[in-house]
Amino acid sequence: MDKSEVAAVLEEIAVLLELHGENPFRANSYARAGRAIAQLETNIEDLVKAGTVDQIPGIGETLRDKITTLVTTGKLPFYEDLKAKTPPGWLQMLRLPGMGPKKVKALSDQLGIDTLEKLKEACDKGTVAKLKGFGAKTQTNILEGLAFLDQMGNRVRLDQAMMIAEGIVAELKKVPGIHRLELCGSVRRRKETIKDIDILVSADDAAPIMDAFVKLPNVQRVVGHGPTKSSVTIAGIDHHTQRVLINADLRVVSDAQFPFALNYFTGSKEHNIRLRQRAIDYGYKLNEYDLAGCKKKIKEEPDIYEALDLEYVSPELREDTGEIDAAAKKALPELLELGDLHGVFHNHTTWSDGAASLEQMADAARALGYDYLGIADHSQSLTVANGLTPKRVRDQQKEIDAFNAKQKNFRLFKGTEVDILADGSLDFDDETLASFDYVVASVHSFFNQPQEEITARIIKAINHPRVTMLGHATGRLLLRRDAYKVDLDAVMHAAAKAGTMIEINANPYRLDLDWIHCKRAKALGVQLVINPDAHATEELAFTRFGVDVARRGWLEKGDVFNTKTLAQVAKELEKRRTQAV
Ligand code: DGT
Ligand code: CA
Ligand code: ZN
């Protein structure tokens, strides 16, 4: 068991204890221990072996013993018991915005609510609003949250699904007898949220592979165990040490069937229907095993497209938004690739709410092969994120200048993520704004403004001559919070006219701009830029999810600003700065 798994268990224990009304101090000691362990530089197993777990700050004897049991046996009876006596509905309620363990406990104690259905009923009757500490506004928020959950079902974010899927693939690869193995479904298409993981394998004998699959570590429940198809519910821990549960389906086919099955189970369903129609037009019949009637040899998935006189369609494009027509005309885009990027612009450091220093972020960027990194810490109004005052901006810029003076072939750009205030003005005076190499402007407050107001507010910022790019354009939090009511088309028109870029926020919790809007942005002539919004060195790796969005949105290298080299970017930013005077 590694430290992130241990940390996740401890943090979950903290939540469970609170739900059961335990002393908050005791609950908090688990949460704190979890965080301390997540940040350890050493291996937790080594500490357990050496018996030095209690030397971690905040960990006493009791915690030491529990951690030791957990690491050595992979199980902790105390935790298992807590989970067993917790109604699943309590945990589901926690997913509602604004709902913490205390509120869940109050609902359970005072109204006997332990499922989402009962919660909905009580809200409809108006009894929740009457509870102490709730009120009408909270009740409305709960109802909105319930509607949202209902719509999202049990989907998880792409990063969470990918991490579990990659883990399964690594384990399955050890099983003898597998010829080919691929992830399919929405994971292969890189959709931003995932219902279940689809895996396809070709082998002569399916039975041993089925057996290995249902016995994978972290399998919580075997949903089905058949001769060529099995389903499990599997658990994982994401990079914020959140526990994730998702279903995974494995199918085994013969090697000859593999390309057809891969194509079928990759989807989307709508793409499949179009492709099948095209096969019919050619006098063939396409299904998950065969392209009946076609005499060409089909060994790999691209051969299917070739047999139908189509360019190969990358999985990200298979959403029935015109890809088959474009493939027939050999007019598919040459999709952007992660390796095309030379740097990223929207990143935070310890100067505001980031976890790493300027230098650490720069080192991490260089390690990823980047030639430049933009530092865009928060502006003064965002006090919760330790936003920078103009004085601190000047200090930071001195540090960046000093850093750059020592560099060869790498540069930190001086940026800011300036707040767009409620009226559309910016959170810095013009002189401060003029001191940056570039400016990212973002909404971080007053999300609930009506459409005209928030649209005018964002457009005002876009038209400010110092604003280089619009940060997270819609403010959504995937599976948690809807976008603000902004008129995105009006925003994109304004951005095209003003020459202001729009960011594809690669943070997998956000992923705005949505891929569905990328094509439109491109058609209007908006320059896009992919930013991880990194608050830690590891989060620079979020960029890959932004590339996925761009690919799903048909974007090519030339559509994305940070495919430019250091020299090109430096020149362009300088030009924009001088023109803004
Ligand atoms: P999700 O909801 O994130 O799991 O999305 P998918 O696309 O992975 O959907 P899923 O898991 O229900 O099915 C996997 C693939 O199987 C889907 O992308 C296309 C194929 N498929 C499933 N049902 C049908 C169907 O009724 N007709 C066709 N043509 N294909 C289907
Ligand atoms: Ca799926
Ligand atoms: Zn940010």
Coordinates of C-alpha atoms in Angstrom, one line a residue, residues 308-500:
L308 CA -14.6 2.4 -46.7
D309 CA -12.5 5.0 -48.6
L310 CA -12.1 7.1 -45.5
E311 CA -9.2 8.8 -43.9
Y312 CA -8.4 7.3 -40.5
V313 CA -10.6 9.0 -37.8
S314 CA -8.8 9.5 -34.5
P315 CA -10.9 8.3 -31.6
E316 CA -11.3 11.9 -30.2
L317 CA -13.1 12.9 -33.3
R318 CA -15.7 10.1 -33.2
E319 CA -18.6 12.1 -31.9
D320 CA -20.6 12.4 -35.1
T321 CA -19.9 16.1 -35.6
G322 CA -19.1 15.7 -39.3
E323 CA -16.0 13.5 -39.1
I324 CA -17.2 10.9 -41.6
D325 CA -17.9 13.5 -44.2
A326 CA -14.6 15.2 -43.6
A327 CA -12.8 11.8 -43.7
A328 CA -14.5 11.0 -47.1
K329 CA -13.2 14.3 -48.5
K330 CA -9.7 13.6 -46.9
A331 CA -10.2 16.9 -45.1
L332 CA -9.7 15.8 -41.5
P333 CA -7.6 18.2 -39.4
E334 CA -4.0 17.3 -38.6
L335 CA -4.6 17.2 -34.8
L336 CA -2.5 19.0 -32.3
E337 CA -0.2 16.8 -30.2
L338 CA 1.1 17.2 -26.7
G339 CA 4.6 17.4 -28.0
D340 CA 3.7 20.4 -30.1
L341 CA 3.6 22.6 -27.0
H342 CA 6.6 24.7 -26.0
G343 CA 5.3 26.0 -22.7
V344 CA 2.2 27.1 -20.8
F345 CA 1.0 30.4 -19.3
H346 CA -1.4 30.0 -16.5
N347 CA 0.4 28.7 -13.4
H348 CA 0.6 29.5 -9.7
T349 CA 3.4 29.6 -7.2
T350 CA 3.8 30.0 -3.5
W351 CA 3.5 33.8 -4.2
S352 CA -0.2 33.2 -4.2
D353 CA -2.0 29.8 -3.6
G354 CA 0.4 27.5 -5.4
A355 CA 2.4 24.7 -3.5
A356 CA 5.7 25.2 -5.3
S357 CA 8.2 28.1 -5.6
L358 CA 9.0 29.9 -8.8
E359 CA 12.2 27.9 -9.2
Q360 CA 10.5 24.6 -8.5
M361 CA 7.9 25.3 -11.1
A362 CA 10.5 26.4 -13.6
D363 CA 12.6 23.2 -13.0
A364 CA 9.5 21.1 -13.5
A365 CA 8.6 22.9 -16.7
R366 CA 12.1 22.3 -18.0
A367 CA 12.0 18.7 -17.1
L368 CA 8.9 18.4 -19.3
G369 CA 10.9 19.8 -22.2
Y370 CA 9.3 23.2 -22.1
D371 CA 11.2 26.3 -23.3
Y372 CA 9.2 28.8 -21.3
L373 CA 6.7 29.0 -18.4
G374 CA 4.3 31.7 -17.6
I375 CA 3.8 32.6 -14.0
A376 CA 0.3 34.0 -13.4
D377 CA -0.4 34.3 -9.7
H378 CA -3.7 35.7 -8.4
S379 CA -4.4 39.4 -8.0
Q380 CA -5.0 41.4 -4.8
S381 CA -8.8 41.0 -4.4
L382 CA -8.5 37.2 -4.2
T383 CA -7.4 37.3 -0.6
V384 CA -8.4 33.7 0.0
A385 CA -5.8 32.7 -2.6
N386 CA -3.2 35.2 -1.2
G387 CA -3.5 37.4 -4.2
L388 CA -0.6 39.8 -4.9
T389 CA -0.7 43.5 -4.2
P390 CA 1.1 45.8 -6.8
K391 CA 4.0 46.0 -4.3
R392 CA 4.3 42.2 -4.2
V393 CA 4.0 42.0 -8.0
R394 CA 7.1 44.2 -8.3
D395 CA 9.0 42.0 -5.8
Q396 CA 8.0 38.9 -7.8
Q397 CA 9.0 40.4 -11.0
K398 CA 12.4 41.2 -9.6
E399 CA 12.8 37.6 -8.6
I400 CA 11.8 36.5 -12.1
D401 CA 14.3 38.9 -13.7
A402 CA 17.0 37.6 -11.5
F403 CA 16.0 34.0 -12.4
N404 CA 16.0 34.7 -16.1
A405 CA 19.4 36.4 -16.0
K406 CA 20.8 33.0 -15.1
Q407 CA 19.0 31.1 -17.9
K408 CA 20.0 29.9 -21.3
N409 CA 17.3 28.7 -23.7
F410 CA 14.6 28.9 -21.0
R411 CA 12.5 31.8 -19.8
L412 CA 9.9 32.6 -17.2
F413 CA 7.3 35.0 -18.5
K414 CA 5.9 37.6 -16.1
G415 CA 2.2 37.2 -16.0
T416 CA -0.8 37.6 -13.7
E417 CA -4.2 36.0 -13.4
V418 CA -6.0 39.2 -12.7
D419 CA -9.6 39.0 -11.4
I420 CA -12.3 40.4 -13.5
L421 CA -14.3 42.4 -10.9
A422 CA -18.1 42.4 -10.7
D423 CA -18.4 45.3 -13.1
G424 CA -15.8 44.0 -15.7
S425 CA -13.0 46.2 -14.5
L426 CA -9.7 44.6 -13.6
D427 CA -8.2 44.1 -10.2
F428 CA -5.0 46.0 -11.0
D429 CA -4.3 49.6 -12.1
D430 CA -3.1 50.2 -15.6
E431 CA 0.5 50.8 -14.5
T432 CA 0.7 47.5 -12.8
L433 CA -1.0 45.7 -15.7
A434 CA 1.6 47.3 -18.0
S435 CA 4.5 45.7 -16.1
F436 CA 3.5 42.2 -17.1
D437 CA 4.6 40.3 -20.2
Y438 CA 1.0 39.1 -20.5
V439 CA -2.2 39.1 -18.6
V440 CA -4.7 36.3 -18.0
A441 CA -8.1 37.7 -16.9
S442 CA -10.5 35.4 -15.0
V443 CA -13.8 35.5 -13.2
H444 CA -13.5 34.2 -9.6
S445 CA -16.5 35.9 -8.0
F446 CA -20.2 36.8 -8.5
F447 CA -20.8 33.6 -10.6
N448 CA -24.5 34.1 -10.3
Q449 CA -24.9 37.3 -12.3
P450 CA -27.6 37.1 -15.0
Q451 CA -26.6 36.4 -18.5
E452 CA -26.4 39.9 -19.9
E453 CA -24.5 41.1 -16.9
I454 CA -21.8 38.4 -16.8
T455 CA -21.4 38.5 -20.6
A456 CA -20.9 42.2 -20.7
R457 CA -18.5 41.9 -17.8
I458 CA -16.3 39.3 -19.5
I459 CA -16.5 41.2 -22.8
K460 CA -15.3 44.4 -21.1
A461 CA -12.3 42.5 -19.8
I462 CA -11.6 41.0 -23.2
N463 CA -11.6 44.5 -24.7
H464 CA -9.1 45.8 -22.2
P465 CA -5.9 46.4 -24.3
R466 CA -3.7 44.8 -21.6
V467 CA -5.6 41.5 -21.5
T468 CA -3.8 38.8 -23.5
M469 CA -6.0 35.8 -22.7
L470 CA -9.3 35.0 -21.0
G471 CA -8.8 32.4 -18.3
H472 CA -11.4 29.6 -17.6
A473 CA -14.1 30.9 -19.8
T474 CA -17.2 29.3 -18.3
G475 CA -16.3 28.6 -14.7
R476 CA -17.8 25.1 -14.6
L477 CA -16.5 22.5 -12.2
L478 CA -17.1 19.1 -13.8
L479 CA -19.8 17.0 -12.0
R480 CA -20.1 19.8 -9.4
R481 CA -21.0 23.2 -10.7
D482 CA -22.5 24.3 -14.0
A483 CA -21.0 27.0 -16.1
Y484 CA -22.0 30.6 -15.4
K485 CA -24.8 31.8 -17.6
V486 CA -22.4 33.5 -20.0
D487 CA -23.3 33.9 -23.7
L488 CA -20.2 32.2 -25.0
D489 CA -20.8 33.0 -28.6
A490 CA -20.8 36.7 -27.9
V491 CA -17.6 36.2 -25.9
M492 CA -16.0 34.4 -28.7
H493 CA -17.0 37.1 -31.2
A494 CA -15.6 39.8 -28.9
A495 CA -12.3 37.8 -28.4
A496 CA -11.9 37.4 -32.2
K497 CA -12.4 41.1 -32.8
A498 CA -10.1 42.2 -29.9
G499 CA -7.4 39.6 -30.7
T500 CA -7.7 38.3 -27.2

